[in-house]
Amino acid sequence: MKNTLKTIGYISIIPLLIGLFFFDNIKGYYRFKELCKQESQLVVTKKLERDVGWQLDLGKPTSQFSALVIASLPYVRFVRFRNSSDNQIYDMYYVGKTNRVPEIPLDPRNRNGWEHDYENRPANFVNKVTYQWNDFNEALQNELRTNRYGEQIIDLRTKKVVVSLTNIGYALFDRNHTFLDAPSGNTCDWYNVKWRNQNILSVF
């Protein structure tokens, strides 16, 4: 009987030990869920003007694809960017004969004939840009493996953020301690590509 009770005691303590071992992970996950509820999904302080020039951060060379995604927006006149392939600054224009689809595609290159719809021209600085599109990603201090990331649109005339779209990311486990560096990332449930695209377009 004593051996049976002892065995039961050992077995019952195992879940407790596991819970204690993963306590920080579990606590961090519920904290992540709280942050998702608290975080403003979309903040708009000012409606955007249509048919004006935009730019990516000219201090950071970027891929042509990044400019292509923004140039595909139906209300963007052109996108100024520093091309990572040659470090030169270009203005990308939509020159297609058809109207741009009013959504942000995952990849504009999926549409047949896309290469004829966009044109890179050496930047003409006489043409001013109004907005700058920034991506951001920052670790949240005093939070376990949690980061805030998303997009910001800055009005270059005032240097103020006029639109921000934010998401929260949380890694349940430290990848350095997982089998084969397996990821365990989580993001807020409301954040998805369709929601993001519709809301960015709504600010025009």
C-alpha positions as a printed Julia matrix, in Angstrom:
204×3 Matrix{Float64}:
  0.0    0.0     0.0
  2.79   2.39    0.93
  4.55   1.72   -2.34
  1.31   2.33   -4.23
  0.74   5.67   -2.48
  4.34   6.62   -3.1
  3.97   5.8    -6.81
  0.76   7.83   -7.02
  2.52  10.71   -5.3
  5.39  10.62   -7.8
  3.0   10.48  -10.74
  0.86  13.34   -9.45
  3.85  15.6    -8.95
  4.99  15.25  -12.57
  2.34  17.66  -13.99
  3.27  20.15  -11.27
  6.96  19.98  -12.2
  6.12  20.4   -15.89
  3.92  23.38  -15.06
  6.68  24.98  -13.01
  9.23  24.33  -15.76
  7.04  26.01  -18.41
  5.55  28.66  -16.1
  7.28  31.58  -17.84
  6.14  30.33  -21.27
  2.53  29.99  -20.13
  2.57  33.35  -18.36
  4.13  34.96  -21.44
  1.44  33.51  -23.7
 -1.42  34.9   -21.6
  0.37  38.25  -21.42
  0.61  38.16  -25.23
 -3.16  37.6   -25.43
 -3.7   40.64  -23.2
 -1.48  42.77  -25.43
 -3.48  41.71  -28.49
 -6.63  43.06  -26.82
 -4.94  46.28  -25.72
 -3.05  47.06  -28.9
 -4.68  49.48  -31.32
 -4.99  47.61  -34.57
 -5.21  50.61  -36.85
 -4.6   54.23  -35.87
 -5.41  56.99  -38.35
 -4.82  60.61  -37.39
 -5.36  61.99  -40.86
 -6.85  60.74  -44.11
 -4.34  60.32  -46.93
 -4.29  62.39  -50.08
 -4.72  60.57  -53.35
 -2.47  60.68  -56.42
  0.65  61.99  -54.7
  4.19  60.66  -54.56
  5.35  58.2   -51.92
  8.76  56.92  -50.93
 10.5   54.19  -49.01
 13.33  55.1   -46.65
 16.0   56.37  -49.05
 18.69  55.72  -46.45
 18.07  51.99  -46.79
 18.53  50.2   -50.11
 15.48  48.05  -50.74
 14.29  45.52  -53.25
 12.3   46.56  -56.28
  9.56  44.24  -55.05
  8.93  46.43  -51.97
  8.37  49.45  -54.2
  6.24  47.36  -56.55
  3.76  46.46  -53.8
  3.19  50.12  -52.9
  3.1   51.24  -56.53
  0.29  48.74  -57.05
 -1.97  50.77  -54.74
 -4.65  52.49  -56.85
 -4.11  55.93  -55.26
 -0.31  56.19  -55.4
  1.15  58.37  -58.15
  4.71  57.0   -57.93
  7.09  55.42  -55.42
 10.63  56.69  -54.86
 13.12  54.12  -53.58
 16.81  53.26  -53.46
 17.27  50.09  -55.44
 19.38  47.51  -53.64
 20.62  46.1   -56.96
 22.58  49.22  -57.95
 22.11  51.65  -55.01
 20.49  54.21  -57.34
 17.29  56.12  -56.56
 14.33  55.58  -58.86
 10.74  56.65  -59.2
  8.48  53.7   -59.98
  5.3   54.51  -61.93
  2.3   52.44  -62.79
  1.94  52.76  -66.57
 -0.54  49.98  -67.21
 -3.53  50.52  -69.46
 -6.0   48.95  -67.03
 -7.06  50.3   -63.66
 -5.16  48.93  -60.71
 -7.13  46.5   -58.6
 -8.2   48.27  -55.36
 -6.37  45.91  -53.03
 -2.82  45.27  -51.93
 -1.69  42.03  -53.57
  0.73  39.69  -51.88
  2.77  39.82  -55.06
  1.81  42.0   -58.06
  3.98  39.75  -60.2
  1.35  37.02  -59.99
 -0.68  38.8   -62.66
  0.22  38.07  -66.27
  1.92  40.98  -68.0
  2.79  42.81  -64.77
  6.27  43.7   -66.09
  4.7   45.98  -68.7
  2.59  47.84  -66.12
  5.42  49.32  -64.03
  8.31  51.53  -65.06
 11.41  52.64  -63.17
 12.69  56.11  -64.0
 15.7   57.93  -62.54
 14.36  59.91  -59.58
 13.14  63.37  -60.55
 13.49  65.37  -57.34
 11.47  68.21  -58.81
  8.49  65.96  -58.13
  7.99  66.02  -54.39
  6.88  63.06  -52.32
  4.22  63.42  -49.65
  4.31  60.17  -47.7
  6.91  57.68  -46.55
  6.11  54.03  -45.87
  8.07  52.52  -43.0
  8.12  48.97  -41.71
  9.0   48.62  -38.04
  9.81  45.8   -35.67
 10.76  46.35  -32.05
 11.19  44.09  -29.04
  8.91  44.98  -26.15
 10.9   45.7   -23.03
 10.08  43.63  -19.95
  8.03  41.2   -22.05
  9.05  37.62  -22.74
 10.03  37.05  -26.4
  7.4   39.56  -27.53
  7.72  42.13  -30.3
  5.58  44.82  -31.89
  5.73  45.16  -35.66
  3.81  46.58  -38.58
  3.67  49.54  -40.94
  3.67  53.3   -40.5
  2.86  56.02  -42.98
  4.61  59.33  -42.31
  3.51  62.69  -43.68
  6.83  64.16  -44.8
  5.47  67.7   -44.59
  4.97  67.43  -40.85
  7.26  64.46  -40.07
  4.39  62.88  -38.14
  2.97  59.38  -38.31
 -0.53  59.67  -39.76
 -1.31  55.98  -40.1
 -0.01  52.99  -38.18
 -0.99  49.36  -38.4
  0.4   47.21  -35.63
  0.62  43.55  -34.75
  2.09  41.69  -31.78
  4.3   38.64  -32.12
  5.17  36.16  -29.39
  7.48  33.13  -29.43
  6.23  30.47  -27.02
  9.68  28.88  -26.79
 13.24  30.06  -27.13
 14.31  28.74  -30.54
 17.82  28.14  -29.21
 16.31  25.49  -26.94
 13.92  23.82  -29.36
 14.5   20.73  -31.49
 15.99  21.7   -34.87
 15.48  25.39  -34.07
 11.72  24.92  -34.51
  9.71  28.19  -34.51
  6.79  28.7   -32.13
  5.58  32.11  -33.23
  2.12  33.51  -32.51
  0.43  36.66  -33.81
 -2.83  38.33  -32.87
 -5.85  36.47  -34.27
 -7.37  39.53  -35.92
 -4.3   40.25  -38.03
 -4.42  38.69  -41.48
 -3.52  39.8   -44.97
 -7.07  40.5   -46.1
 -7.86  42.58  -43.01
 -4.57  44.47  -43.35
 -5.09  45.28  -47.01
 -8.68  46.44  -46.61
 -7.79  48.74  -43.73
 -4.79  50.32  -45.4
 -6.93  51.14  -48.4
 -9.64  52.59  -46.15
 -7.4   55.46  -45.05
 -7.47  57.16  -48.46
